[in-house]
Amino acid sequence: MKHDFDTVIDRMKSSSVKWDGAEGLFGAKDLLPLWVADMDFKVPEAVAEAVAKKAGHGIFGYTTRDDSYYESIIRWMKTRHNWTVEREWICHSPGVVTALSLAVQAYTEPGDKVIVQPPVYYPFMSTTENNGREVVFNPLKESDGRYSMDFDDLKSKLDKSVKLLMLCNPQNPGGTVWKKQELETLGDICLEHGIVVISDEIHSDLVFEQGSHVPFASISDRFAANSITCTAPSKTFNLAGLQTSNIIIPDAGLREKFEAETNRNAIGMPNSFGPVATEAAYTEGEEWLADVLDYVQGNLQFITKYFAEHVPALKVLPLDATYLAWIDCRELAMTPEELETFFLSEAHVALNQGKVFGPGGEGFVRMNLACSRSIVEKAAEQIRSAVNSR
């Protein structure tokens, strides 16, 4: 492996939400933070150099996105996901969560319903509710560590007030990569009932089997015309702080509505560093990404084996994608509140509690594995010690 991910980089006092913000959020000191989804790895060297060059220019005025920026995205989507994207489809948003909120505003009215499939990324719920829309749960089914969609339940919950479905593709927190057939069935149901699909594909580059991710809009022109796809380099290359995402909307009508909300909220312009970092990442970051995926898989294998041997009550579900381990803690027989207290007060590890991901998440925790192996080992030992001390 060319890149060094074993060296622990001190992120304290760097204004890191993950590290500096943990005590304030969780109300406890001396926590090992393995919660929010950013990496403890330095970005690819080419990205750091591109940002440094931009900083060296010394002028950070209003910024646009040039031809080479768009070309890097189009090339990445084609080579990485076999998806042909047109330049005019690519819209700007500071982040995918922002795009989810804009989509709710653009495609629904107050009181309309939005389908989400829990356990799922919790901003799916909050962006819906914060905009005065109703969340309708279509819970996923879990079998042998893999999630599947419950289409019968979905059909039973559809009525004329359901206007939008939020799809997490790949799935977060479960790490399932949806198969083409599953997406086709979902897409056909949504087309039949006039439901727009918002496909959050921010983790699409973090699949362990390259080529296994299927962009929802790539399946057919019909699906493309009924969907918007949320992408970003933030998870892939650890660029979340640069506030740049690319929302791909093939249909001109849907695109016009989305951009109208972007303009209404006055957030249509990128910062000075996001575009140059994105272009450098998509142009020169593939080798770095391959090493990251190998390293994360190593961390996943370690934690899976360690818990199986030393803490069998905790079971790590298999992952197709993401750097986020989804851990079944139900054998500990704790309430969600007791489980949260246990990890914070006894194990001294800050994790995302499964309850925040909606129905079906209770009794699970999500652990960020995009960090040095020694940190994963320390967390595993602290959890083992805490469980064995009960």
PDB file of N, CA and C in Angstrom, residues 43-107:
ATOM      1  N   VAL A  43      -6.108  13.896   2.883  1.00  0.00           N
ATOM      2  CA  VAL A  43      -6.625  13.790   1.520  1.00  0.00           C
ATOM      3  C   VAL A  43      -5.500  13.397   0.571  1.00  0.00           C
ATOM      4  N   PRO A  44      -5.831  12.979  -0.658  1.00  0.00           N
ATOM      5  CA  PRO A  44      -4.780  12.689  -1.636  1.00  0.00           C
ATOM      6  C   PRO A  44      -3.841  13.888  -1.805  1.00  0.00           C
ATOM      7  N   GLU A  45      -2.582  13.605  -2.023  1.00  0.00           N
ATOM      8  CA  GLU A  45      -1.584  14.667  -2.155  1.00  0.00           C
ATOM      9  C   GLU A  45      -1.949  15.660  -3.250  1.00  0.00           C
ATOM     10  N   ALA A  46      -2.493  15.150  -4.347  1.00  0.00           N
ATOM     11  CA  ALA A  46      -2.868  16.036  -5.454  1.00  0.00           C
ATOM     12  C   ALA A  46      -3.938  17.033  -5.026  1.00  0.00           C
ATOM     13  N   VAL A  47      -4.826  16.610  -4.140  1.00  0.00           N
ATOM     14  CA  VAL A  47      -5.877  17.505  -3.646  1.00  0.00           C
ATOM     15  C   VAL A  47      -5.274  18.580  -2.755  1.00  0.00           C
ATOM     16  N   ALA A  48      -4.401  18.166  -1.838  1.00  0.00           N
ATOM     17  CA  ALA A  48      -3.750  19.136  -0.955  1.00  0.00           C
ATOM     18  C   ALA A  48      -2.951  20.158  -1.763  1.00  0.00           C
ATOM     19  N   GLU A  49      -2.279  19.691  -2.804  1.00  0.00           N
ATOM     20  CA  GLU A  49      -1.483  20.599  -3.637  1.00  0.00           C
ATOM     21  C   GLU A  49      -2.377  21.570  -4.400  1.00  0.00           C
ATOM     22  N   ALA A  50      -3.502  21.085  -4.889  1.00  0.00           N
ATOM     23  CA  ALA A  50      -4.415  21.960  -5.635  1.00  0.00           C
ATOM     24  C   ALA A  50      -4.987  23.048  -4.732  1.00  0.00           C
ATOM     25  N   VAL A  51      -5.332  22.687  -3.497  1.00  0.00           N
ATOM     26  CA  VAL A  51      -5.865  23.664  -2.556  1.00  0.00           C
ATOM     27  C   VAL A  51      -4.780  24.664  -2.150  1.00  0.00           C
ATOM     28  N   ALA A  52      -3.562  24.150  -1.928  1.00  0.00           N
ATOM     29  CA  ALA A  52      -2.456  25.045  -1.568  1.00  0.00           C
ATOM     30  C   ALA A  52      -2.150  26.032  -2.692  1.00  0.00           C
ATOM     31  N   LYS A  53      -2.212  25.564  -3.918  1.00  0.00           N
ATOM     32  CA  LYS A  53      -1.980  26.451  -5.065  1.00  0.00           C
ATOM     33  C   LYS A  53      -3.042  27.545  -5.124  1.00  0.00           C
ATOM     34  N   LYS A  54      -4.282  27.152  -4.887  1.00  0.00           N
ATOM     35  CA  LYS A  54      -5.361  28.135  -4.874  1.00  0.00           C
ATOM     36  C   LYS A  54      -5.164  29.139  -3.740  1.00  0.00           C
ATOM     37  N   ALA A  55      -4.768  28.629  -2.561  1.00  0.00           N
ATOM     38  CA  ALA A  55      -4.526  29.519  -1.428  1.00  0.00           C
ATOM     39  C   ALA A  55      -3.375  30.477  -1.718  1.00  0.00           C
ATOM     40  N   GLY A  56      -2.370  29.966  -2.430  1.00  0.00           N
ATOM     41  CA  GLY A  56      -1.209  30.792  -2.757  1.00  0.00           C
ATOM     42  C   GLY A  56      -1.540  31.951  -3.672  1.00  0.00           C
ATOM     43  N   HIS A  57      -2.617  31.827  -4.403  1.00  0.00           N
ATOM     44  CA  HIS A  57      -3.027  32.924  -5.286  1.00  0.00           C
ATOM     45  C   HIS A  57      -3.403  34.166  -4.487  1.00  0.00           C
ATOM     46  N   GLY A  58      -3.987  33.925  -3.301  1.00  0.00           N
ATOM     47  CA  GLY A  58      -4.227  35.012  -2.377  1.00  0.00           C
ATOM     48  C   GLY A  58      -5.489  35.811  -2.579  1.00  0.00           C
ATOM     49  N   ILE A  59      -6.282  35.487  -3.588  1.00  0.00           N
ATOM     50  CA  ILE A  59      -7.538  36.187  -3.822  1.00  0.00           C
ATOM     51  C   ILE A  59      -8.662  35.150  -3.857  1.00  0.00           C
ATOM     52  N   PHE A  60      -9.649  35.331  -3.018  1.00  0.00           N
ATOM     53  CA  PHE A  60     -10.718  34.356  -2.888  1.00  0.00           C
ATOM     54  C   PHE A  60     -12.069  35.012  -3.153  1.00  0.00           C
ATOM     55  N   GLY A  61     -12.207  35.525  -4.351  1.00  0.00           N
ATOM     56  CA  GLY A  61     -13.442  36.197  -4.730  1.00  0.00           C
ATOM     57  C   GLY A  61     -14.527  35.223  -5.126  1.00  0.00           C
ATOM     58  N   TYR A  62     -15.630  35.768  -5.632  1.00  0.00           N
ATOM     59  CA  TYR A  62     -16.736  34.926  -6.080  1.00  0.00           C
ATOM     60  C   TYR A  62     -16.224  33.919  -7.107  1.00  0.00           C
ATOM     61  N   THR A  63     -16.701  32.684  -6.976  1.00  0.00           N
ATOM     62  CA  THR A  63     -16.114  31.564  -7.713  1.00  0.00           C
ATOM     63  C   THR A  63     -17.154  30.877  -8.582  1.00  0.00           C
ATOM     64  N   THR A  64     -16.725  30.493  -9.771  1.00  0.00           N
ATOM     65  CA  THR A  64     -17.563  29.702 -10.659  1.00  0.00           C
ATOM     66  C   THR A  64     -16.924  28.338 -10.867  1.00  0.00           C
ATOM     67  N   ARG A  65     -17.534  27.512 -11.698  1.00  0.00           N
ATOM     68  CA  ARG A  65     -17.002  26.182 -12.006  1.00  0.00           C
ATOM     69  C   ARG A  65     -16.702  26.134 -13.499  1.00  0.00           C
ATOM     70  N   ASP A  66     -15.450  25.793 -13.832  1.00  0.00           N
ATOM     71  CA  ASP A  66     -15.039  25.869 -15.229  1.00  0.00           C
ATOM     72  C   ASP A  66     -15.224  24.531 -15.948  1.00  0.00           C
ATOM     73  N   ASP A  67     -14.846  24.520 -17.232  1.00  0.00           N
ATOM     74  CA  ASP A  67     -15.059  23.330 -18.064  1.00  0.00           C
ATOM     75  C   ASP A  67     -14.370  22.095 -17.496  1.00  0.00           C
ATOM     76  N   SER A  68     -13.136  22.256 -17.022  1.00  0.00           N
ATOM     77  CA  SER A  68     -12.383  21.096 -16.546  1.00  0.00           C
ATOM     78  C   SER A  68     -13.023  20.485 -15.297  1.00  0.00           C
ATOM     79  N   TYR A  69     -13.691  21.307 -14.502  1.00  0.00           N
ATOM     80  CA  TYR A  69     -14.413  20.798 -13.334  1.00  0.00           C
ATOM     81  C   TYR A  69     -15.531  19.859 -13.775  1.00  0.00           C
ATOM     82  N   TYR A  70     -16.359  20.319 -14.683  1.00  0.00           N
ATOM     83  CA  TYR A  70     -17.458  19.487 -15.166  1.00  0.00           C
ATOM     84  C   TYR A  70     -16.930  18.223 -15.856  1.00  0.00           C
ATOM     85  N   GLU A  71     -15.867  18.380 -16.630  1.00  0.00           N
ATOM     86  CA  GLU A  71     -15.297  17.234 -17.345  1.00  0.00           C
ATOM     87  C   GLU A  71     -14.796  16.169 -16.373  1.00  0.00           C
ATOM     88  N   SER A  72     -14.245  16.589 -15.237  1.00  0.00           N
ATOM     89  CA  SER A  72     -13.740  15.614 -14.266  1.00  0.00           C
ATOM     90  C   SER A  72     -14.887  14.793 -13.666  1.00  0.00           C
ATOM     91  N   ILE A  73     -16.011  15.435 -13.429  1.00  0.00           N
ATOM     92  CA  ILE A  73     -17.179  14.724 -12.891  1.00  0.00           C
ATOM     93  C   ILE A  73     -17.745  13.762 -13.930  1.00  0.00           C
ATOM     94  N   ILE A  74     -17.892  14.241 -15.148  1.00  0.00           N
ATOM     95  CA  ILE A  74     -18.439  13.412 -16.223  1.00  0.00           C
ATOM     96  C   ILE A  74     -17.551  12.190 -16.461  1.00  0.00           C
ATOM     97  N   ARG A  75     -16.245  12.394 -16.485  1.00  0.00           N
ATOM     98  CA  ARG A  75     -15.299  11.295 -16.687  1.00  0.00           C
ATOM     99  C   ARG A  75     -15.370  10.300 -15.531  1.00  0.00           C
ATOM    100  N   TRP A  76     -15.441  10.788 -14.302  1.00  0.00           N
ATOM    101  CA  TRP A  76     -15.504   9.915 -13.127  1.00  0.00           C
ATOM    102  C   TRP A  76     -16.754   9.046 -13.150  1.00  0.00           C
ATOM    103  N   MET A  77     -17.884   9.641 -13.446  1.00  0.00           N
ATOM    104  CA  MET A  77     -19.132   8.877 -13.468  1.00  0.00           C
ATOM    105  C   MET A  77     -19.116   7.811 -14.562  1.00  0.00           C
ATOM    106  N   LYS A  78     -18.486   8.117 -15.666  1.00  0.00           N
ATOM    107  CA  LYS A  78     -18.420   7.151 -16.766  1.00  0.00           C
ATOM    108  C   LYS A  78     -17.468   6.010 -16.441  1.00  0.00           C
ATOM    109  N   THR A  79     -16.274   6.322 -15.986  1.00  0.00           N
ATOM    110  CA  THR A  79     -15.273   5.283 -15.750  1.00  0.00           C
ATOM    111  C   THR A  79     -15.558   4.500 -14.473  1.00  0.00           C
ATOM    112  N   ARG A  80     -16.117   5.172 -13.472  1.00  0.00           N
ATOM    113  CA  ARG A  80     -16.335   4.510 -12.183  1.00  0.00           C
ATOM    114  C   ARG A  80     -17.672   3.775 -12.134  1.00  0.00           C
ATOM    115  N   HIS A  81     -18.693   4.350 -12.783  1.00  0.00           N
ATOM    116  CA  HIS A  81     -20.040   3.801 -12.638  1.00  0.00           C
ATOM    117  C   HIS A  81     -20.732   3.515 -13.970  1.00  0.00           C
ATOM    118  N   ASN A  82     -20.015   3.662 -15.065  1.00  0.00           N
ATOM    119  CA  ASN A  82     -20.571   3.393 -16.394  1.00  0.00           C
ATOM    120  C   ASN A  82     -21.858   4.164 -16.636  1.00  0.00           C
ATOM    121  N   TRP A  83     -21.850   5.413 -16.207  1.00  0.00           N
ATOM    122  CA  TRP A  83     -23.018   6.289 -16.336  1.00  0.00           C
ATOM    123  C   TRP A  83     -22.626   7.521 -17.143  1.00  0.00           C
ATOM    124  N   THR A  84     -23.295   7.729 -18.258  1.00  0.00           N
ATOM    125  CA  THR A  84     -23.013   8.884 -19.103  1.00  0.00           C
ATOM    126  C   THR A  84     -23.847  10.066 -18.625  1.00  0.00           C
ATOM    127  N   VAL A  85     -23.158  11.084 -18.136  1.00  0.00           N
ATOM    128  CA  VAL A  85     -23.803  12.271 -17.571  1.00  0.00           C
ATOM    129  C   VAL A  85     -23.519  13.471 -18.469  1.00  0.00           C
ATOM    130  N   GLU A  86     -24.529  14.275 -18.712  1.00  0.00           N
ATOM    131  CA  GLU A  86     -24.365  15.494 -19.507  1.00  0.00           C
ATOM    132  C   GLU A  86     -24.063  16.682 -18.587  1.00  0.00           C
ATOM    133  N   ARG A  87     -23.272  17.621 -19.104  1.00  0.00           N
ATOM    134  CA  ARG A  87     -22.855  18.763 -18.297  1.00  0.00           C
ATOM    135  C   ARG A  87     -24.044  19.533 -17.720  1.00  0.00           C
ATOM    136  N   GLU A  88     -25.049  19.764 -18.534  1.00  0.00           N
ATOM    137  CA  GLU A  88     -26.159  20.605 -18.082  1.00  0.00           C
ATOM    138  C   GLU A  88     -26.982  19.942 -16.980  1.00  0.00           C
ATOM    139  N   TRP A  89     -26.776  18.632 -16.754  1.00  0.00           N
ATOM    140  CA  TRP A  89     -27.501  17.959 -15.690  1.00  0.00           C
ATOM    141  C   TRP A  89     -26.946  18.289 -14.304  1.00  0.00           C
ATOM    142  N   ILE A  90     -25.717  18.767 -14.229  1.00  0.00           N
ATOM    143  CA  ILE A  90     -24.994  18.890 -12.958  1.00  0.00           C
ATOM    144  C   ILE A  90     -25.303  20.221 -12.286  1.00  0.00           C
ATOM    145  N   CYS A  91     -25.940  20.145 -11.129  1.00  0.00           N
ATOM    146  CA  CYS A  91     -26.298  21.329 -10.353  1.00  0.00           C
ATOM    147  C   CYS A  91     -25.459  21.366  -9.064  1.00  0.00           C
ATOM    148  N   HIS A  92     -25.263  22.568  -8.562  1.00  0.00           N
ATOM    149  CA  HIS A  92     -24.471  22.736  -7.340  1.00  0.00           C
ATOM    150  C   HIS A  92     -25.346  22.750  -6.100  1.00  0.00           C
ATOM    151  N   SER A  93     -24.804  22.190  -5.022  1.00  0.00           N
ATOM    152  CA  SER A  93     -25.365  22.346  -3.688  1.00  0.00           C
ATOM    153  C   SER A  93     -24.200  22.289  -2.710  1.00  0.00           C
ATOM    154  N   PRO A  94     -24.256  23.028  -1.597  1.00  0.00           N
ATOM    155  CA  PRO A  94     -23.161  22.952  -0.623  1.00  0.00           C
ATOM    156  C   PRO A  94     -22.967  21.551  -0.046  1.00  0.00           C
ATOM    157  N   GLY A  95     -24.029  20.781  -0.005  1.00  0.00           N
ATOM    158  CA  GLY A  95     -23.931  19.433   0.526  1.00  0.00           C
ATOM    159  C   GLY A  95     -25.145  18.619   0.149  1.00  0.00           C
ATOM    160  N   VAL A  96     -25.067  17.323   0.369  1.00  0.00           N
ATOM    161  CA  VAL A  96     -26.186  16.452   0.025  1.00  0.00           C
ATOM    162  C   VAL A  96     -27.380  16.690   0.946  1.00  0.00           C
ATOM    163  N   VAL A  97     -27.141  16.942   2.228  1.00  0.00           N
ATOM    164  CA  VAL A  97     -28.261  17.217   3.130  1.00  0.00           C
ATOM    165  C   VAL A  97     -28.988  18.479   2.690  1.00  0.00           C
ATOM    166  N   THR A  98     -28.234  19.494   2.290  1.00  0.00           N
ATOM    167  CA  THR A  98     -28.855  20.700   1.751  1.00  0.00           C
ATOM    168  C   THR A  98     -29.700  20.362   0.533  1.00  0.00           C
ATOM    169  N   ALA A  99     -29.175  19.496  -0.318  1.00  0.00           N
ATOM    170  CA  ALA A  99     -29.911  19.109  -1.525  1.00  0.00           C
ATOM    171  C   ALA A  99     -31.194  18.367  -1.183  1.00  0.00           C
ATOM    172  N   LEU A 100     -31.161  17.536  -0.149  1.00  0.00           N
ATOM    173  CA  LEU A 100     -32.381  16.838   0.274  1.00  0.00           C
ATOM    174  C   LEU A 100     -33.448  17.845   0.680  1.00  0.00           C
ATOM    175  N   SER A 101     -33.044  18.848   1.443  1.00  0.00           N
ATOM    176  CA  SER A 101     -33.993  19.862   1.871  1.00  0.00           C
ATOM    177  C   SER A 101     -34.529  20.655   0.686  1.00  0.00           C
ATOM    178  N   LEU A 102     -33.652  21.018  -0.247  1.00  0.00           N
ATOM    179  CA  LEU A 102     -34.084  21.741  -1.442  1.00  0.00           C
ATOM    180  C   LEU A 102     -35.058  20.902  -2.264  1.00  0.00           C
ATOM    181  N   ALA A 103     -34.793  19.599  -2.350  1.00  0.00           N
ATOM    182  CA  ALA A 103     -35.675  18.719  -3.119  1.00  0.00           C
ATOM    183  C   ALA A 103     -37.064  18.640  -2.486  1.00  0.00           C
ATOM    184  N   VAL A 104     -37.114  18.561  -1.156  1.00  0.00           N
ATOM    185  CA  VAL A 104     -38.404  18.555  -0.476  1.00  0.00           C
ATOM    186  C   VAL A 104     -39.168  19.836  -0.791  1.00  0.00           C
ATOM    187  N   GLN A 105     -38.466  20.967  -0.770  1.00  0.00           N
ATOM    188  CA  GLN A 105     -39.099  22.244  -1.084  1.00  0.00           C
ATOM    189  C   GLN A 105     -39.549  22.310  -2.548  1.00  0.00           C
ATOM    190  N   ALA A 106     -38.740  21.734  -3.432  1.00  0.00           N
ATOM    191  CA  ALA A 106     -38.997  21.857  -4.869  1.00  0.00           C
ATOM    192  C   ALA A 106     -40.126  20.958  -5.349  1.00  0.00           C
ATOM    193  N   TYR A 107     -40.256  19.772  -4.781  1.00  0.00           N
ATOM    194  CA  TYR A 107     -41.140  18.764  -5.359  1.00  0.00           C
ATOM    195  C   TYR A 107     -42.341  18.408  -4.490  1.00  0.00           C
TER     196      TYR A 107
END
